Coordinates of C-alpha atoms and ligand atoms in Angstrom, one line a residue:
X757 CA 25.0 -11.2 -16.3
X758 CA 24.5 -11.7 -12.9
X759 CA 21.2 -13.5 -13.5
X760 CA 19.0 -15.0 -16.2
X761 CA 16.0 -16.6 -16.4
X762 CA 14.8 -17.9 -20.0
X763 CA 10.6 -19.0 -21.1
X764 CA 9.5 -19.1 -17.6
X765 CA 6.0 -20.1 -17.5
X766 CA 4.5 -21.0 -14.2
X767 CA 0.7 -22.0 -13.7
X768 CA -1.5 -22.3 -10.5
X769 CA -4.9 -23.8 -10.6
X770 CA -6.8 -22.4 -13.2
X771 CA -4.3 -19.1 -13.9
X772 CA -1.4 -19.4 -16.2
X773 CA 0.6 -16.4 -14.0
X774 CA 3.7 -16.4 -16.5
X775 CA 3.8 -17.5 -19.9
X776 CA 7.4 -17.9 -21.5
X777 CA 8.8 -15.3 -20.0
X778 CA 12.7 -13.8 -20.2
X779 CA 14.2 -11.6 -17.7
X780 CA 17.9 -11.3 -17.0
X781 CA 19.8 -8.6 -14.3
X782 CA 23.1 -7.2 -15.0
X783 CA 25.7 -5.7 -12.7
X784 CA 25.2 -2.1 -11.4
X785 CA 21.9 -1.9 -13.3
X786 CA 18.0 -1.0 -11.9
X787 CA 15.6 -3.1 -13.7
X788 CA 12.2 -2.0 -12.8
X789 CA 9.2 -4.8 -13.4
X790 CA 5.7 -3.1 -14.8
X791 CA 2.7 -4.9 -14.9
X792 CA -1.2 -4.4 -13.5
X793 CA -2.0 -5.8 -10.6
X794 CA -2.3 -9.7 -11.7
X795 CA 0.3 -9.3 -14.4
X796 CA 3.2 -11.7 -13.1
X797 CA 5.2 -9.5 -11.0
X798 CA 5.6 -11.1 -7.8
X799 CA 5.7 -15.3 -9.3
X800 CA 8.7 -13.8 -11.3
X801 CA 10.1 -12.7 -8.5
X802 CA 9.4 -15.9 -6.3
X803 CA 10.7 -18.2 -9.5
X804 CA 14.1 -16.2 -9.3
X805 CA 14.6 -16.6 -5.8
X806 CA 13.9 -20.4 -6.0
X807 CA 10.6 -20.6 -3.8
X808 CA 8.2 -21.3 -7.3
X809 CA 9.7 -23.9 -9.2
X810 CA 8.9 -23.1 -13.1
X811 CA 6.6 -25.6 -15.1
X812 CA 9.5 -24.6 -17.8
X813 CA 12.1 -22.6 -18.2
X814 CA 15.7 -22.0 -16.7
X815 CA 17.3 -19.9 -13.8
X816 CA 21.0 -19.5 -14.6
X817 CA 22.7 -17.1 -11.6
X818 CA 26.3 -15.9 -12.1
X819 CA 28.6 -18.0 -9.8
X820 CA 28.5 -17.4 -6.4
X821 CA 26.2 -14.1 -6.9
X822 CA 23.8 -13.9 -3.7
X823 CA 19.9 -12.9 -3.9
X824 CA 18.6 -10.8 -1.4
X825 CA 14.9 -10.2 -1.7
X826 CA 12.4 -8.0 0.2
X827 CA 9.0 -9.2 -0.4
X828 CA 5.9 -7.5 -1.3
X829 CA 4.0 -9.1 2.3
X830 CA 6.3 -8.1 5.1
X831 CA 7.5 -11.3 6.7
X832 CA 8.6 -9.8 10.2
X833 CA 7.7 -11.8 13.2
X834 CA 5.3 -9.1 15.0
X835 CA 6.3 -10.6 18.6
X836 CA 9.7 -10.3 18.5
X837 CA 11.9 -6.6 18.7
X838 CA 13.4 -5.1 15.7
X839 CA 16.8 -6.6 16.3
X840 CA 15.4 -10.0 17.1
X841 CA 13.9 -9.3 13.2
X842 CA 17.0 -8.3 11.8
X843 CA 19.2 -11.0 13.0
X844 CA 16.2 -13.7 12.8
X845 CA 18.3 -17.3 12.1
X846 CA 21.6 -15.5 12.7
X847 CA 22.5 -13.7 15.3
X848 CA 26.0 -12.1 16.3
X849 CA 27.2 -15.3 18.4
X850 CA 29.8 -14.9 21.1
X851 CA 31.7 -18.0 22.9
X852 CA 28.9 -20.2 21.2
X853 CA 26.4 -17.5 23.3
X854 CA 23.9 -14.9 20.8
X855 CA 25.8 -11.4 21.8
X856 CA 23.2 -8.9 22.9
X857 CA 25.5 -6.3 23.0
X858 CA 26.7 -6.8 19.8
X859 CA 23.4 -7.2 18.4
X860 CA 22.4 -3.9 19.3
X861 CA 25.1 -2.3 18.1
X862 CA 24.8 -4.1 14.5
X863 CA 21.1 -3.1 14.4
X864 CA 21.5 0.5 15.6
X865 CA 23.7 0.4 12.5
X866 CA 21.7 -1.0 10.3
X867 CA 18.6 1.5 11.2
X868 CA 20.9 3.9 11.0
X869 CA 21.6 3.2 7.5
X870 CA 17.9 3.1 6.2
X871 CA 17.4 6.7 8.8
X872 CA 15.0 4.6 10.9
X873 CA 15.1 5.6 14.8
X874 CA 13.5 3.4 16.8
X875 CA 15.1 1.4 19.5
X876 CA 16.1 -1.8 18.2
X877 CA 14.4 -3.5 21.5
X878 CA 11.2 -2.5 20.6
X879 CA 8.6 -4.8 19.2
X880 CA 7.4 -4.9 15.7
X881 CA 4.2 -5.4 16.6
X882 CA 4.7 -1.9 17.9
X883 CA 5.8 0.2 14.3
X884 CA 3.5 1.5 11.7
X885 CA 3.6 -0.5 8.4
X886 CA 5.8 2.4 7.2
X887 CA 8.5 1.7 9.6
X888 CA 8.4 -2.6 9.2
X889 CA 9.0 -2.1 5.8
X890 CA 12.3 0.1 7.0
X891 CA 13.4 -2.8 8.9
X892 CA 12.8 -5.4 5.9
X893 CA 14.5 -3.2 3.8
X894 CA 17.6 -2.8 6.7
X895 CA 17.3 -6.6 6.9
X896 CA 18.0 -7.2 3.4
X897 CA 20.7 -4.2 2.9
X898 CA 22.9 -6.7 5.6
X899 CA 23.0 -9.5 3.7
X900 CA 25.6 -8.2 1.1
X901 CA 23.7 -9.4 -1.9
X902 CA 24.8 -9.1 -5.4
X903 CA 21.2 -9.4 -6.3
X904 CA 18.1 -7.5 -4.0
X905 CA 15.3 -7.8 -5.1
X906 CA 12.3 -5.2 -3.7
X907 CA 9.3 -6.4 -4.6
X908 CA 7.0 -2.9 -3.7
X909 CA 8.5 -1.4 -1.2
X910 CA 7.8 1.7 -1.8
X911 CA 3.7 1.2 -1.8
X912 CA 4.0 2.1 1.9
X913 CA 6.5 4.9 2.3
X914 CA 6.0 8.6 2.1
X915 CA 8.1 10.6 -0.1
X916 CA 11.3 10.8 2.4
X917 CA 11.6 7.4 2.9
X918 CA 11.3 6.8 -0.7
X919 CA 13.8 8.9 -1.2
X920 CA 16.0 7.8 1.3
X921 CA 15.9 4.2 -0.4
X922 CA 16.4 5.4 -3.9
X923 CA 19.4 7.2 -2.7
X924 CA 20.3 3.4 -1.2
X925 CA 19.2 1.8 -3.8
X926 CA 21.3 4.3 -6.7
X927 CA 24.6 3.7 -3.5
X928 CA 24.3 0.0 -4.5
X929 CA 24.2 0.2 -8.2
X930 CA 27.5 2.3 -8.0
X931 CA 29.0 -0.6 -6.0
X932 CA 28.0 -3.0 -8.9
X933 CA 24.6 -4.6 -7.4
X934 CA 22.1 -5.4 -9.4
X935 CA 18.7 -4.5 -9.1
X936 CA 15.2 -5.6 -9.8
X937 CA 12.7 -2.9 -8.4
X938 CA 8.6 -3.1 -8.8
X939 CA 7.1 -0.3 -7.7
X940 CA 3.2 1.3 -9.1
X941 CA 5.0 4.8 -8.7
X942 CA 5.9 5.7 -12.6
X943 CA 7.8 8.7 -11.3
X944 CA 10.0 6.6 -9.1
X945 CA 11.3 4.1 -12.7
X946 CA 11.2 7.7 -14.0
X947 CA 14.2 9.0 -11.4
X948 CA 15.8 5.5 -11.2
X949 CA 15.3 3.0 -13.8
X950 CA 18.5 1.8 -16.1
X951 CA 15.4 -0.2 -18.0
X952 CA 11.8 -1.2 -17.3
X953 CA 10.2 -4.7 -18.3
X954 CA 6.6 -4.7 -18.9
X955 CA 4.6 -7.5 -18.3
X956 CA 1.0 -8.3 -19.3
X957 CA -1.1 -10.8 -18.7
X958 CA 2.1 -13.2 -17.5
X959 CA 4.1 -11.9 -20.6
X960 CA 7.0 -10.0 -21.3
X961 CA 5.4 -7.3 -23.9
X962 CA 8.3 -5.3 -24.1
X963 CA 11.6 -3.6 -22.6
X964 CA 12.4 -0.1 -22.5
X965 CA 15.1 1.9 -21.9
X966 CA 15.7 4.6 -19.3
X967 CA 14.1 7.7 -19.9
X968 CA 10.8 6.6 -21.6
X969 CA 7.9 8.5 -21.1
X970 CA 5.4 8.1 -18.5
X971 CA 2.3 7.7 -21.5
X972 CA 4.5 4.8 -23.1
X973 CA 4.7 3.2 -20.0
X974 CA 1.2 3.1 -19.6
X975 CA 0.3 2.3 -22.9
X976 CA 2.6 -1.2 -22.5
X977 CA 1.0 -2.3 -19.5
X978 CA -2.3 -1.4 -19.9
X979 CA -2.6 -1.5 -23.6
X980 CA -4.5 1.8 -24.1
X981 CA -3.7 5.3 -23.0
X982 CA -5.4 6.9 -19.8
X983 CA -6.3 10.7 -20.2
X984 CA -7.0 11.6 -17.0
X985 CA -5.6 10.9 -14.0
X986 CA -7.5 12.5 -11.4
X987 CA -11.0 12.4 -13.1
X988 CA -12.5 14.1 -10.0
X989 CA -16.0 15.8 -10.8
X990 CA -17.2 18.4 -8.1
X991 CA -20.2 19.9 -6.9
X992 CA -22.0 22.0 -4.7
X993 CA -21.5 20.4 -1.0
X994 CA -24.5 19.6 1.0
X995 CA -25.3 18.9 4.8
X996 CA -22.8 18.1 7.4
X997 CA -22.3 14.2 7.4
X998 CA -19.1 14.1 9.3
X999 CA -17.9 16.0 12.3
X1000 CA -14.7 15.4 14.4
X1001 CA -15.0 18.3 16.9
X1002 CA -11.7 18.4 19.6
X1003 CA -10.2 15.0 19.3
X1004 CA -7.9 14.3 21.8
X1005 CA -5.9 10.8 22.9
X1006 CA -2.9 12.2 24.9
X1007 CA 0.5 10.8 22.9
X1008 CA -1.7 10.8 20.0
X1009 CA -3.4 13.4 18.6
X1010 CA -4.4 16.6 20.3
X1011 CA -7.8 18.9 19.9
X1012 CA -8.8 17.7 15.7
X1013 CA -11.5 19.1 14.5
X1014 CA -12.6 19.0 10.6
X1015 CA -15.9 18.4 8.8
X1016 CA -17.3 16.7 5.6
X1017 CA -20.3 17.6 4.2
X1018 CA -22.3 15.7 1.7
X1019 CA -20.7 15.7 -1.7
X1020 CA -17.6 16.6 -0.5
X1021 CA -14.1 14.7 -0.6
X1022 CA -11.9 16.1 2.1
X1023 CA -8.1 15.2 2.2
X1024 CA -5.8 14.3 4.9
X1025 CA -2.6 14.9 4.2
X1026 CA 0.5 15.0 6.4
X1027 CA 4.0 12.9 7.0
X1028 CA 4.1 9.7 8.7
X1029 CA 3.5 9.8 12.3
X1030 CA 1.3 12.7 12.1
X1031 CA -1.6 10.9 13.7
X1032 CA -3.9 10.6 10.7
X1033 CA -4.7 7.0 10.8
X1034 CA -4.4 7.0 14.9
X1035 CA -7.4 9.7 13.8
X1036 CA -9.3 8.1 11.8
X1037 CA -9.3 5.0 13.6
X1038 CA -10.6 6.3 17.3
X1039 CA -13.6 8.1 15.0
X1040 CA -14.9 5.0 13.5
X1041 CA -14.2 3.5 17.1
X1042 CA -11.5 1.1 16.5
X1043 CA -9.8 2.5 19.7
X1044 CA -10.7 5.0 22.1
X1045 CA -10.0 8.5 22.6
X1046 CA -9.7 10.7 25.6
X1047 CA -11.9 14.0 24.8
X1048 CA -14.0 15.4 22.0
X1049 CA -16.5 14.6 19.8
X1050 CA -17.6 12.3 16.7
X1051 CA -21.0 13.0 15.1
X1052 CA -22.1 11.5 12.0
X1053 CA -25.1 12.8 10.1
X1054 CA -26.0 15.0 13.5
X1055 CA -25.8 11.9 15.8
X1056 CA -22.9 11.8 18.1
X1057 CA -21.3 8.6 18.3
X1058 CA -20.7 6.7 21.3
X1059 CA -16.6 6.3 22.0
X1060 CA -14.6 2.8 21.0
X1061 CA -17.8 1.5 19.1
X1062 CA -17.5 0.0 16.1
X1063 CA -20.9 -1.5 15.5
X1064 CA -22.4 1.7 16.3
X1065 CA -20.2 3.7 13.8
X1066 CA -21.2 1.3 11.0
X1067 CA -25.1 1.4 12.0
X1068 CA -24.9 4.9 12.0
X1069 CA -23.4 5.1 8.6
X1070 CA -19.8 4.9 9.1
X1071 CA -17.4 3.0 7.0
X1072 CA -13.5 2.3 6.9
X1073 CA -10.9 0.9 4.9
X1074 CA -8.2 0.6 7.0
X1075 CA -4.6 1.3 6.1
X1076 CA -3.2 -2.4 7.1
X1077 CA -5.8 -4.0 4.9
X1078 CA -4.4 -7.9 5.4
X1079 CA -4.8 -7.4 9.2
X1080 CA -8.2 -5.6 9.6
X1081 CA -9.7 -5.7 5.8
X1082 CA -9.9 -8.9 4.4
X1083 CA -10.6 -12.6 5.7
X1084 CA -7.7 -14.2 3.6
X1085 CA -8.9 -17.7 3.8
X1086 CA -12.7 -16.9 2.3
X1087 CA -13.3 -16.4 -1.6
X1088 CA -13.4 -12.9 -2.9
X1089 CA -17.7 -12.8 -3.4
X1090 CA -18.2 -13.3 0.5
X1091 CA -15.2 -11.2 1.6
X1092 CA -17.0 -8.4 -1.7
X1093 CA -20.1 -9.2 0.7
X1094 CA -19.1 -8.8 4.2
X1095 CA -20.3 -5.9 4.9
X1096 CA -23.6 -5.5 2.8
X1097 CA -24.6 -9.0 3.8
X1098 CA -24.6 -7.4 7.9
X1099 CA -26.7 -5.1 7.4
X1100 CA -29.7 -6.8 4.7
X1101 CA -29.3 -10.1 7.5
X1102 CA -29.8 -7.4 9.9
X1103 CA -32.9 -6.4 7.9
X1104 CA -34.5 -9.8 8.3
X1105 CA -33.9 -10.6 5.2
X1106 CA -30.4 -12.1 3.0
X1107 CA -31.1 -11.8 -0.8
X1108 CA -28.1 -13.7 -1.7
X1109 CA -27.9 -13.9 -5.3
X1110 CA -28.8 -9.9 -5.7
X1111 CA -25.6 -10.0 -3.0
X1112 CA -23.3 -12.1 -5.6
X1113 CA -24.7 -10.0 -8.3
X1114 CA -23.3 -7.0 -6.9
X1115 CA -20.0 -8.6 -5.7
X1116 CA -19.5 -9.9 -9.5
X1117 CA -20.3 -6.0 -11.1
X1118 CA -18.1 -4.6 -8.5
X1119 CA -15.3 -7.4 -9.3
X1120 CA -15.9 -6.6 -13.1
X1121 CA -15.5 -2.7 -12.0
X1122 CA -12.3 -2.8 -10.6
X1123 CA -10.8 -5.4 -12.7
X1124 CA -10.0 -7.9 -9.9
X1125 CA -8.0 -10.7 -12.1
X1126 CA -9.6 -13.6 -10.1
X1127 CA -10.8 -16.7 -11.3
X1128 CA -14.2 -16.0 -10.1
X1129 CA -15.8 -15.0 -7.0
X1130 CA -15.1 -18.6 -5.4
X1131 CA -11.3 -18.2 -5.4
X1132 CA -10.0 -17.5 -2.3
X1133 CA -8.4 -13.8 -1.4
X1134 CA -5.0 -14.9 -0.1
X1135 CA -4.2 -16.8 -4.1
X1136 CA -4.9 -12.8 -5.7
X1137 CA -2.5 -10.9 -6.2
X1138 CA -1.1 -8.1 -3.6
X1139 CA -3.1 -5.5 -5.3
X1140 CA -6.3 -7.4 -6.5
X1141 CA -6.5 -7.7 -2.4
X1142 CA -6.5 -4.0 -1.9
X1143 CA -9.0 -3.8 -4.7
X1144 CA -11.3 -6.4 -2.6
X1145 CA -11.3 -4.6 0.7
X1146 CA -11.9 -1.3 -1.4
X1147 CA -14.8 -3.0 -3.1
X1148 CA -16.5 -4.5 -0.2
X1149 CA -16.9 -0.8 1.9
X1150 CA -18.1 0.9 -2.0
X1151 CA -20.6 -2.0 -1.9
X1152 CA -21.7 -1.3 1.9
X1153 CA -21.9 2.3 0.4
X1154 CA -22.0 4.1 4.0
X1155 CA -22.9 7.6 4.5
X1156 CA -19.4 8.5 5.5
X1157 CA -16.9 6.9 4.2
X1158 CA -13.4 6.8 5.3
X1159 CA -10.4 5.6 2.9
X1160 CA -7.0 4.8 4.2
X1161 CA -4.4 5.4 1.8
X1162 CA -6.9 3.3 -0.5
X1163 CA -4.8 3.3 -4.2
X1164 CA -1.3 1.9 -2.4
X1165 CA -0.3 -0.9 -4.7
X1166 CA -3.2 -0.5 -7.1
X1167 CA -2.2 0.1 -11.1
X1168 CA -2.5 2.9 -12.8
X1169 CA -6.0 1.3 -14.7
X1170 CA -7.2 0.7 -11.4
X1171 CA -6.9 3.8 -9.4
X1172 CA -8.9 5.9 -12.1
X1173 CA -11.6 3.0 -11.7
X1174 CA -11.3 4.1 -7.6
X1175 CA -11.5 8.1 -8.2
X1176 CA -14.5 7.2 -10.4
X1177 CA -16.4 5.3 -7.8
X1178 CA -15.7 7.6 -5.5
X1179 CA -16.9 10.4 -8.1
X1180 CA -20.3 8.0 -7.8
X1181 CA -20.4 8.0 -4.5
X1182 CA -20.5 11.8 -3.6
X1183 CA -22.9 12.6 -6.6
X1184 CA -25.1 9.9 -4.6
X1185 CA -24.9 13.0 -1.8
X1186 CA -22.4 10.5 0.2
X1187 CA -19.1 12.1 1.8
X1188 CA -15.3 10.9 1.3
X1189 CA -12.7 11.4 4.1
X1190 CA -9.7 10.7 2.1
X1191 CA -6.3 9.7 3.8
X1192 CA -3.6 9.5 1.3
X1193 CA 0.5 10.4 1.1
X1194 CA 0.1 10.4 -2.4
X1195 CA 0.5 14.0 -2.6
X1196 CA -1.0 14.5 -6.7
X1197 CA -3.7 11.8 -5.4
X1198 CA -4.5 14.3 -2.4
X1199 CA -4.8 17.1 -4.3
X1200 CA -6.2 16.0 -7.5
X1201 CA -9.2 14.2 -5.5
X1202 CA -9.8 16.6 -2.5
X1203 CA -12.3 19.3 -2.4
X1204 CA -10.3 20.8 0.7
X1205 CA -7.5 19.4 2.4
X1206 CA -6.6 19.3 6.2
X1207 CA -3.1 18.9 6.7
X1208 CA -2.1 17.1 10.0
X1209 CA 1.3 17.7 11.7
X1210 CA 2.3 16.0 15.1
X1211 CA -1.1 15.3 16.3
X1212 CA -2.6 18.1 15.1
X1213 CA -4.8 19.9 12.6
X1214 CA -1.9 22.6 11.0
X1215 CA -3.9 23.8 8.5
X1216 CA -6.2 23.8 5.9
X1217 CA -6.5 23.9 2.0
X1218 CA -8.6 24.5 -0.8
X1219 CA -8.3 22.6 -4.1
X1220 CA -5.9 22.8 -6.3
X1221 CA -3.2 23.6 -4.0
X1222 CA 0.2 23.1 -4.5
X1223 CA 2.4 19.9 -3.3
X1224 CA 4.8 23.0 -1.6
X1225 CA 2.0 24.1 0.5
X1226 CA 1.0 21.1 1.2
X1227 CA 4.4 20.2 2.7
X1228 CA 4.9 23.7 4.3
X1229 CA 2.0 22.6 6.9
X1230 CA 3.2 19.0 7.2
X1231 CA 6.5 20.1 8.8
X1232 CA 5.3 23.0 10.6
X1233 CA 6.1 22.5 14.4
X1234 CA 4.1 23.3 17.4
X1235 CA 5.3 25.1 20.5
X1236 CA 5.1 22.5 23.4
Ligands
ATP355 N1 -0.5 -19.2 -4.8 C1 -1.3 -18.9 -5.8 N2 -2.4 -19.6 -6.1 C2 -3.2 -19.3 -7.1 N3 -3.0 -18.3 -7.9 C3 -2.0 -17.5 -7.7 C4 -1.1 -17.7 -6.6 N4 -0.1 -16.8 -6.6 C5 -0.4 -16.0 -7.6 N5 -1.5 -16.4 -8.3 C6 -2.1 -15.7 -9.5 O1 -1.1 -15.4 -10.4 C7 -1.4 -14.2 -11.0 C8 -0.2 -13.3 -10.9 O2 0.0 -12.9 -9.5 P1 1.2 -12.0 -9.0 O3 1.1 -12.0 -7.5 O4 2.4 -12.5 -9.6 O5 0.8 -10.5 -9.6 P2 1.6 -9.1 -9.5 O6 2.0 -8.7 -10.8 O7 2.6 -9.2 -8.5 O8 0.4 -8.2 -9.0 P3 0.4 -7.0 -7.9 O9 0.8 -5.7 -8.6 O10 -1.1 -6.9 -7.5 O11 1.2 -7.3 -6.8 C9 -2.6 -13.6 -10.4 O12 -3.7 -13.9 -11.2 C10 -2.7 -14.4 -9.1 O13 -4.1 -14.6 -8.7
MG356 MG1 2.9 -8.4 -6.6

């Protein structure tokens, strides 16, 4: 055993997140942790690497065995460059002097490794979410652990780099690492899992072995069966609420045009570095854009406006939803309220306790395991915070609304609760511009699907397309 930790239980004001819980990690082995959002996950993982001290229980590690861990918040330092990042605390030293040379080299290695080309001078601050999770991940692989831990890192990868890591992940269990994996992916512990701990409510409610089903999976950690996993409900679409005619930002995207009429959801699919969220972002006026047009509801927007986008019924939930979603250090009710509370103050009038009403249904909805709507957002879990920002723009219910990869890190339970809202939102004659590289998510929620490829629209495609087609467009190149 390389590790072993025996009746951990571990409270925080008010929550009890682990309750006598057992969990050991063998050599060459991936155990996968399961739970729902709120279920325990990430305090386990912080009581095995020493930064939560148990209220009981033991840690026993196998002498001398080393913990990597790659945490479910990225803990880069945006200002520095990647190989700054990668050698933070201990850099390649030379004559007593920190050996640029050498530190180069080591990091082109290292990105190399986790198939990650960017220039190791470049600053973080600079990558996609995507690509700083690479470099955690590369960061991590250099420490020669006999434990790593990866605590989601997968919620924020498309389907190449996940399976680029699997294949690293699968390289060090054949060198005898062991492995503890969380991911809210049941087809990646399908591919890769040597067992799967389930945890519920800050208990271990059961182990199982490789190979168990997908249903029994679900069953364990939610404690019912779900029957449908992409309950989307269709129907005839109406006016045009959202039109993107030509948009242009040179380096960035290049002459996208697409519609979404009332009723509708439409899909964006395509790989990483596409230009969908660059997209989406320059429409609702977070940056600007060189040429083309937004209109919403038959009104052209004015360029690089947010306040205007949102008056005019536009609403986003952004892909990096810790940066531009929430307000960490406010409680979940006024972050549930943000938006709604702009626009009735706007109106002359607040009605506050109709506003915490709301908040608390929509709360109760998606299942945010809070203590109540005082608590503040940064003690909730990873995905309970995803669930916030999601709640607040259902709440604002916009004419138009945009989603950003909106079910990463959310359960199983969860997402259906998502789909469904979003089913109540289009039969409410409201549109859905869905963004997602969750490929079955895409295609079991889209009514059509545009499929972006370097900057551009490649393609569209009607529901109930296939995940081959899909990928066809997302690789197609364009003559330069
Ligand atoms: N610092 C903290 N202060 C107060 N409560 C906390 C703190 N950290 C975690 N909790 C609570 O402990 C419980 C378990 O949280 P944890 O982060 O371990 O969940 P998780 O299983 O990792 O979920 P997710 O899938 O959303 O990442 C949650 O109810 C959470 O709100
Ligand atoms: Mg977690």
């Amino acid at each position: 055993m390389l590790l072993e930790a025996r009746n951990i239980t571990k409270s925080f004001t008010g929550v009890k997140a682990l309750d006598g819980v057992d969990f050991d990690v063998r050599p060459g082995e991936v155990h996968v942790l399961l739970g729902e959002n709120g279920a325990g996950k990430s305090t386990l993982v912080k009581v095995l690497a020493g930064v939560h001290a148990p209220d009981r229980g033991t840690v026993e590690r196998a002498e001398g065995a080393r913990l990597a861990v790659i945490y479910q918040e990225l803990t880069l330092v945006p200002g520095l460059s990647v190989a700054e990042n990668l050698f933070l605390g201990r850099p390649p030293r030379r004559f007593g002097i920190v050996d640029k040379a050498r530190m180069r080299q080591d990091a082109t290695r290292l990105l190399d490794r986790v198939g990650l080309r960017v220039d190791p001078g470049t600053p973080v601050a600079e990558l996609g979410i995507a690509q700083q999770q690479m470099v955690e991940i590369a960061r991590a692989l250099d420490l020669d652990a006999q434990v790593l831990v990866l605590d989601e890192p997968t919620a924020v990868l498309t389907d190449t780099e996940t399976d680029r890591l699997l294949a690293i992940m699968a390289d060090l269990r054949e060198q005898g690492v062991g492995l503890v994996f969380i991911t809210h992916h049941l087809d990646e512990i399908r591919r890769i899992a040597d067992r799967v701990t389930v945890l519920r409510d800050g208990r271990s409610v059961g182990v199982l072995p490789r190979g168990a089903s997908v249903d029994r999976m679900i069953e364990l950690m939610v404690g019912r069966t779900i029957s449908e996993q992409y309950p989307r409900r269709r129907q005839a679409p109406g006016e045009v609420l959202l039109r993107v005619e030509g948009l242009t930002r040179a380096g960035a995207f290049h002459d996208v045009s697409f519609h979404v009429r009332a009723g509708e959801v439409v899909g964006v699919a395509g790989l990483v570095g596409a230009g969908r969220t660059e997209v989406v972002r320059a429409a609702f006026g977070v940056d600007r854009y060189d040429s083309g047009r937004v209109e919403v509801g038959g009104r052209t927007l004015p360029g690089h406006d947010v306040r205007a986008a949102m008056r005019a019924g536009l609403g986003l939930v952004p892909e990096d939803r810790k940066g531009q979603g929430l307000v960490l250090t406010s409680t979940v009710g006024d972050n549930l309220g943000l938006v709604t509370l702009r626009s009735t103050a706007r109106a002359g009038l607040v009605d506050r306790k109709g506003q915490r009403g709301r908040a608390a249904d929509m709360a109760e909805r998606l299942r945010v395991k809070t203590s109540g709507l005082g608590q503040e957002v940064r003690e909730l879990s990873g995905g309970n915070q995803q669930k916030v920002v999601i709640g607040k723009w259902l709440l604002a219910d916009p004419k138009v609304l945009v989603l950003d990869e909106p079910t990463r890190g959310v359960d199983v339970g969860a997402k259906v609760e998502i789909y469904e809202l979003v089913n109540r939102m289009t039969a409410a004659g409201r549109a859905v511009l869905l963004v997602s590289s969750d490929l079955p998510e895409v295609i079991g929620m889209s009514d059509r699907i545009v499929v972006m490829a370097h900057g551009r629209v490649a393609g569209e495609l009607p529901a109930g397309t296939t995940q081959d087609k899909v990928m066809a467009l997302a690789v197609q190149e364009f003559p330069a």
